[in-house]
CSV table of N, CA and C in Angstrom, one decimal:
chain,number,residue,atom,x,y,z
A,1,UNK,N,1.0,-1.2,0.2
A,1,UNK,CA,0.1,0.0,0.0
A,1,UNK,C,0.9,1.1,0.1
A,2,UNK,N,0.5,2.3,-0.4
A,2,UNK,CA,1.1,3.6,-0.5
A,2,UNK,C,0.6,4.7,0.3
A,3,UNK,N,1.2,5.4,0.9
A,3,UNK,CA,0.7,7.0,1.6
A,3,UNK,C,0.8,7.7,0.8
A,4,UNK,N,0.0,8.9,0.9
A,4,UNK,CA,0.0,10.1,0.2
A,4,UNK,C,1.5,10.5,0.9
A,5,UNK,N,2.3,11.3,0.4
A,5,UNK,CA,3.3,11.8,0.8
A,5,UNK,C,3.2,12.9,1.8
A,6,UNK,N,2.2,13.7,1.4
A,6,UNK,CA,1.9,14.7,2.3
A,6,UNK,C,1.2,14.4,3.7
A,7,UNK,N,1.1,13.0,3.9
A,7,UNK,CA,0.1,12.5,5.0
A,7,UNK,C,0.9,11.5,5.9
A,8,UNK,N,2.2,11.3,5.7
A,8,UNK,CA,2.9,10.2,6.1
A,8,UNK,C,3.2,10.4,7.7
A,9,UNK,N,3.6,11.7,7.9
A,9,UNK,CA,3.6,11.8,9.5
A,9,UNK,C,2.3,11.8,9.9
A,10,UNK,N,1.3,12.4,9.6
A,10,UNK,CA,-0.1,12.2,10.3
A,10,UNK,C,-0.4,10.8,10.4
A,11,UNK,N,-0.2,9.8,9.7
A,11,UNK,CA,-0.6,8.4,9.4
A,11,UNK,C,0.5,7.8,10.7
A,12,UNK,N,1.5,8.0,10.9
A,12,UNK,CA,2.6,7.5,11.8
A,12,UNK,C,1.8,8.0,13.2
A,13,UNK,N,1.5,9.3,13.4
A,13,UNK,CA,0.9,9.9,14.7
A,13,UNK,C,-0.1,9.0,14.9
A,14,UNK,N,-1.1,8.8,13.9
A,14,UNK,CA,-2.5,8.0,14.4
A,14,UNK,C,-2.1,6.5,14.6
A,15,UNK,N,-1.2,6.1,14.3
A,15,UNK,CA,-0.5,4.9,14.9
A,15,UNK,C,0.4,4.7,16.5
A,16,UNK,N,0.4,5.8,16.8
A,16,UNK,CA,1.1,6.0,18.4
A,16,UNK,C,0.0,5.6,19.4
A,17,UNK,N,-1.4,5.7,19.1
A,17,UNK,CA,-2.2,5.2,20.2
A,17,UNK,C,-3.5,4.4,19.2
A,18,UNK,N,-3.2,3.3,18.8
A,18,UNK,CA,-4.1,2.5,18.1
A,18,UNK,C,-5.3,2.2,19.1
A,19,UNK,N,-6.5,2.5,18.7
A,19,UNK,CA,-7.4,2.4,19.5
A,19,UNK,C,-7.4,0.9,20.1
A,20,UNK,N,-7.8,0.9,21.6
A,20,UNK,CA,-7.8,-0.5,22.3
A,20,UNK,C,-8.6,-1.5,21.6
A,21,UNK,N,-10.0,-1.0,21.3
A,21,UNK,CA,-10.8,-2.1,20.8
A,21,UNK,C,-10.6,-2.4,19.1
A,22,UNK,N,-9.8,-2.1,18.6
A,22,UNK,CA,-9.1,-2.1,17.5
A,22,UNK,C,-8.1,-3.3,17.6
A,23,UNK,N,-7.3,-3.0,18.8
A,23,UNK,CA,-6.2,-4.1,19.1
A,23,UNK,C,-6.9,-5.0,19.7
A,24,UNK,N,-7.9,-5.2,20.3
A,24,UNK,CA,-8.6,-6.3,20.8
A,24,UNK,C,-9.1,-7.1,19.6
A,25,UNK,N,-9.8,-6.5,18.4
A,25,UNK,CA,-10.4,-7.1,17.5
A,25,UNK,C,-9.6,-7.9,16.6
A,26,UNK,N,-8.2,-7.3,16.2
A,26,UNK,CA,-7.2,-7.8,15.4
A,26,UNK,C,-7.0,-9.2,16.1
A,27,UNK,N,-6.6,-9.2,17.6
A,27,UNK,CA,-6.1,-10.4,18.3
A,27,UNK,C,-7.4,-11.5,18.0
A,28,UNK,N,-8.5,-11.1,18.5
A,28,UNK,CA,-9.5,-12.1,18.5
A,28,UNK,C,-9.8,-12.7,16.9
A,29,UNK,N,-9.6,-11.8,16.0
A,29,UNK,CA,-9.9,-12.6,14.8
A,29,UNK,C,-8.6,-13.3,14.1
A,30,UNK,N,-7.6,-13.4,15.0
A,30,UNK,CA,-6.4,-14.2,14.6
A,30,UNK,C,-5.3,-13.7,13.9
A,31,UNK,N,-5.0,-12.5,14.1
A,31,UNK,CA,-3.8,-11.6,13.9
A,31,UNK,C,-2.8,-11.8,15.0
A,32,UNK,N,-1.8,-12.1,14.6
A,32,UNK,CA,-0.5,-12.1,15.6
A,32,UNK,C,0.6,-12.1,14.9
A,33,UNK,N,1.6,-11.4,15.9
A,33,UNK,CA,2.8,-10.9,15.1
A,33,UNK,C,2.6,-10.0,14.0
A,34,UNK,N,1.8,-9.1,14.4
A,34,UNK,CA,1.3,-8.2,13.3
A,34,UNK,C,2.3,-6.8,13.2
A,35,UNK,N,3.0,-6.5,12.4
A,35,UNK,CA,3.9,-5.4,12.0
A,35,UNK,C,3.7,-4.5,10.8
A,36,UNK,N,3.9,-3.3,11.0
A,36,UNK,CA,3.8,-2.5,9.8
A,36,UNK,C,5.1,-2.0,9.5
A,37,UNK,N,5.4,-1.8,8.4
A,37,UNK,CA,6.8,-1.2,8.1
A,37,UNK,C,6.7,-0.2,7.1
A,38,UNK,N,7.5,0.9,7.1
A,38,UNK,CA,7.2,2.0,6.3
A,38,UNK,C,8.6,2.4,5.5
A,39,UNK,N,8.7,2.5,4.3
A,39,UNK,CA,9.5,3.3,3.4
A,39,UNK,C,9.3,4.7,3.2
A,40,UNK,N,10.0,5.4,4.2
A,40,UNK,CA,9.3,7.2,4.2
A,40,UNK,C,10.0,7.6,3.0
A,41,UNK,N,10.7,7.6,2.1
A,41,UNK,CA,11.1,8.0,1.0
A,41,UNK,C,10.2,8.2,-0.4
A,42,UNK,N,9.2,7.2,0.0
A,42,UNK,CA,8.0,7.4,-1.1
A,42,UNK,C,6.9,6.9,-0.6
A,43,UNK,N,6.3,6.6,1.0
A,43,UNK,CA,5.3,6.2,1.6
A,43,UNK,C,4.8,4.6,1.4
A,44,UNK,N,5.6,3.5,0.9
A,44,UNK,CA,5.3,2.3,0.8
A,44,UNK,C,5.1,1.8,2.3
A,45,UNK,N,4.0,1.1,2.2
A,45,UNK,CA,3.7,0.4,3.7
A,45,UNK,C,3.7,-1.0,3.3
A,46,UNK,N,4.3,-1.8,4.3
A,46,UNK,CA,4.5,-3.3,4.1
A,46,UNK,C,4.0,-3.8,5.6
A,47,UNK,N,3.1,-4.7,5.4
A,47,UNK,CA,2.8,-5.1,6.8
A,47,UNK,C,2.9,-6.8,6.6
A,48,UNK,N,3.3,-7.3,7.9
A,48,UNK,CA,3.5,-8.7,8.3
A,48,UNK,C,2.6,-9.2,9.6
A,49,UNK,N,2.1,-10.5,9.2
A,49,UNK,CA,1.5,-11.1,10.4
A,49,UNK,C,1.5,-12.2,10.1
A,50,UNK,N,1.2,-13.1,11.1
A,50,UNK,CA,1.1,-14.6,11.4
A,50,UNK,C,-0.3,-14.8,11.6
A,51,UNK,N,-0.8,-15.9,10.9
A,51,UNK,CA,-2.2,-16.4,11.1
A,51,UNK,C,-2.3,-17.7,10.6
A,52,UNK,N,-3.4,-18.6,11.2
A,52,UNK,CA,-3.7,-20.1,10.9
A,52,UNK,C,-4.3,-19.7,9.3
A,53,UNK,N,-4.9,-18.9,9.2
A,53,UNK,CA,-5.7,-18.8,8.0
A,53,UNK,C,-5.9,-17.2,7.5
A,54,UNK,N,-5.1,-16.7,6.7
A,54,UNK,CA,-5.4,-15.3,6.4
A,54,UNK,C,-6.6,-14.9,6.0
A,55,UNK,N,-6.9,-15.3,5.0
A,55,UNK,CA,-8.5,-15.1,4.3
A,55,UNK,C,-9.5,-15.2,5.6
A,56,UNK,N,-9.4,-16.0,6.4
A,56,UNK,CA,-10.7,-16.1,7.3
A,56,UNK,C,-10.1,-15.0,8.4
A,57,UNK,N,-8.8,-14.7,8.9
A,57,UNK,CA,-8.8,-13.7,9.4
A,57,UNK,C,-9.2,-12.1,9.0
A,58,UNK,N,-9.1,-12.1,7.7
A,58,UNK,CA,-9.2,-10.7,7.0
A,58,UNK,C,-11.0,-10.7,6.9
A,59,UNK,N,-11.5,-11.7,6.6
A,59,UNK,CA,-12.9,-12.0,6.7
A,59,UNK,C,-13.7,-11.4,8.1
A,60,UNK,N,-13.1,-12.4,9.1
A,60,UNK,CA,-13.7,-11.9,10.2
A,60,UNK,C,-13.3,-10.4,10.8
A,61,UNK,N,-12.3,-9.9,10.3
A,61,UNK,CA,-12.1,-8.5,10.6
A,61,UNK,C,-12.7,-7.4,9.9
A,62,UNK,N,-13.1,-7.6,8.7
A,62,UNK,CA,-14.2,-7.0,8.0
A,62,UNK,C,-15.6,-6.8,8.4
A,63,UNK,N,-15.5,-8.2,9.2
A,63,UNK,CA,-17.1,-8.0,10.0
A,63,UNK,C,-17.4,-7.1,11.1
A,64,UNK,N,-16.0,-6.7,11.8
A,64,UNK,CA,-16.1,-5.9,13.1
A,64,UNK,C,-16.6,-4.7,12.8
A,65,UNK,N,-17.4,-3.8,13.8
A,65,UNK,CA,-17.8,-2.5,13.4
A,65,UNK,C,-16.4,-1.7,13.7
A,66,UNK,N,-15.7,-1.9,14.4
A,66,UNK,CA,-14.3,-1.1,14.8
A,66,UNK,C,-13.6,-1.1,13.7
A,67,UNK,N,-13.5,-2.2,12.8
A,67,UNK,CA,-12.6,-2.1,11.6
A,67,UNK,C,-13.2,-1.2,10.4
A,68,UNK,N,-14.4,-1.2,10.3
A,68,UNK,CA,-15.0,-0.4,9.4
A,68,UNK,C,-14.5,1.7,9.8
A,69,UNK,N,-14.7,1.4,10.7
A,69,UNK,CA,-14.4,3.1,11.8
A,69,UNK,C,-13.2,3.3,11.5
A,70,UNK,N,-12.0,2.2,11.7
A,70,UNK,CA,-10.6,2.4,11.6
A,70,UNK,C,-10.3,2.8,10.1
A,71,UNK,N,-10.9,1.7,9.2
A,71,UNK,CA,-10.6,1.8,7.8
A,71,UNK,C,-11.2,3.3,7.1
A,72,UNK,N,-12.1,3.8,7.9
A,72,UNK,CA,-12.2,5.0,7.0
A,72,UNK,C,-11.5,5.9,7.7
A,73,UNK,N,-11.0,6.0,9.0
A,73,UNK,CA,-10.3,6.9,9.5
A,73,UNK,C,-9.0,7.2,8.8
A,74,UNK,N,-8.6,5.6,8.5
A,74,UNK,CA,-7.0,5.4,7.7
A,74,UNK,C,-7.1,6.2,6.3
A,75,UNK,N,-8.1,5.7,5.5
A,75,UNK,CA,-8.5,6.1,4.2
A,75,UNK,C,-7.9,7.4,3.7
A,76,UNK,N,-7.9,8.4,4.4
A,76,UNK,CA,-7.4,9.6,4.3
A,76,UNK,C,-5.8,9.8,3.9
A,77,UNK,N,-5.2,8.9,4.4
A,77,UNK,CA,-3.5,9.0,4.4
A,77,UNK,C,-3.1,8.3,3.2
A,78,UNK,N,-3.8,7.5,2.5
A,78,UNK,CA,-3.7,6.3,1.5
A,78,UNK,C,-3.9,7.0,0.1
A,79,UNK,N,-3.4,6.7,-0.8
A,79,UNK,CA,-3.3,7.2,-2.3
A,79,UNK,C,-4.4,6.3,-3.1
A,80,UNK,N,-5.0,5.3,-2.5
A,80,UNK,CA,-6.0,4.5,-3.1
A,80,UNK,C,-7.5,5.0,-3.2
A,81,UNK,N,-7.7,5.9,-2.3
A,81,UNK,CA,-9.1,6.5,-2.5
A,81,UNK,C,-10.2,5.4,-1.9
A,82,UNK,N,-9.7,4.4,-1.2
A,82,UNK,CA,-10.5,3.7,-0.9
A,82,UNK,C,-9.9,3.0,0.9
A,83,UNK,N,-10.9,2.1,1.5
A,83,UNK,CA,-10.2,1.5,2.6
A,83,UNK,C,-8.9,0.7,2.4
A,84,UNK,N,-7.9,1.0,3.2
A,84,UNK,CA,-6.8,0.5,3.2
A,84,UNK,C,-6.7,-1.1,3.3
A,85,UNK,N,-7.4,-1.6,4.0
A,85,UNK,CA,-7.7,-3.2,4.1
A,85,UNK,C,-8.1,-3.8,2.8
A,86,UNK,N,-9.2,-3.0,2.2
A,86,UNK,CA,-9.5,-4.0,0.6
A,86,UNK,C,-8.5,-3.4,-0.6
A,87,UNK,N,-7.5,-2.6,-0.3
A,87,UNK,CA,-6.5,-2.4,-1.2
A,87,UNK,C,-5.0,-3.1,-1.0
A,88,UNK,N,-5.0,-4.1,0.1
A,88,UNK,CA,-3.8,-4.8,0.4
A,88,UNK,C,-3.6,-5.9,-0.8
A,89,UNK,N,-2.4,-6.1,-0.9
A,89,UNK,CA,-1.8,-6.8,-2.1
A,89,UNK,C,-1.2,-8.1,-1.1
A,90,UNK,N,-1.6,-9.2,-1.4
A,90,UNK,CA,-0.6,-10.4,-0.6
A,90,UNK,C,0.5,-10.6,-1.7
A,91,UNK,N,1.6,-11.0,-0.9
A,91,UNK,CA,2.8,-11.3,-1.6
A,91,UNK,C,3.1,-12.9,-1.3
A,92,UNK,N,4.0,-13.3,-2.2
A,92,UNK,CA,4.0,-14.7,-1.7
A,92,UNK,C,5.7,-15.1,-1.3
A,93,UNK,N,5.8,-15.6,-0.2
A,93,UNK,CA,7.2,-16.0,0.5
A,93,UNK,C,7.7,-16.9,-0.4
A,94,UNK,N,9.0,-16.3,-1.0
A,94,UNK,CA,10.0,-17.3,-1.8
A,94,UNK,C,11.2,-17.8,-1.2
A,95,UNK,N,11.6,-17.3,0.0
A,95,UNK,CA,12.6,-17.9,0.6
A,95,UNK,C,12.4,-17.4,2.2
A,96,UNK,N,12.8,-18.5,2.9
A,96,UNK,CA,12.9,-18.2,4.5
A,96,UNK,C,14.2,-19.2,4.9
A,97,UNK,N,14.9,-18.2,5.8
A,97,UNK,CA,16.1,-18.9,6.7
A,97,UNK,C,15.5,-18.9,8.0
A,98,UNK,N,15.5,-20.0,8.5
A,98,UNK,CA,15.1,-20.2,10.3
A,98,UNK,C,16.2,-20.4,11.0
């Protein structure tokens, strides 16, 4: 996903205090070890998470009321013009060193 360059600082500030109910919704729908990474030179956002079933975790999260509110709030920071969670692109792991 890509942030609007003029909104990067605001987006980072919004993540300093993620709503407790959003954090609980993520946990209860199967999102674990969830991290977001930013390349500040162009606003590229990459997320990493562990879950038993990614499609199911996304589906359950989409059903929560708090997710709709959070995604509406976050949409202003992205260049997609839509909720960020619907603009995610899944990438395939091609190498792993344990």
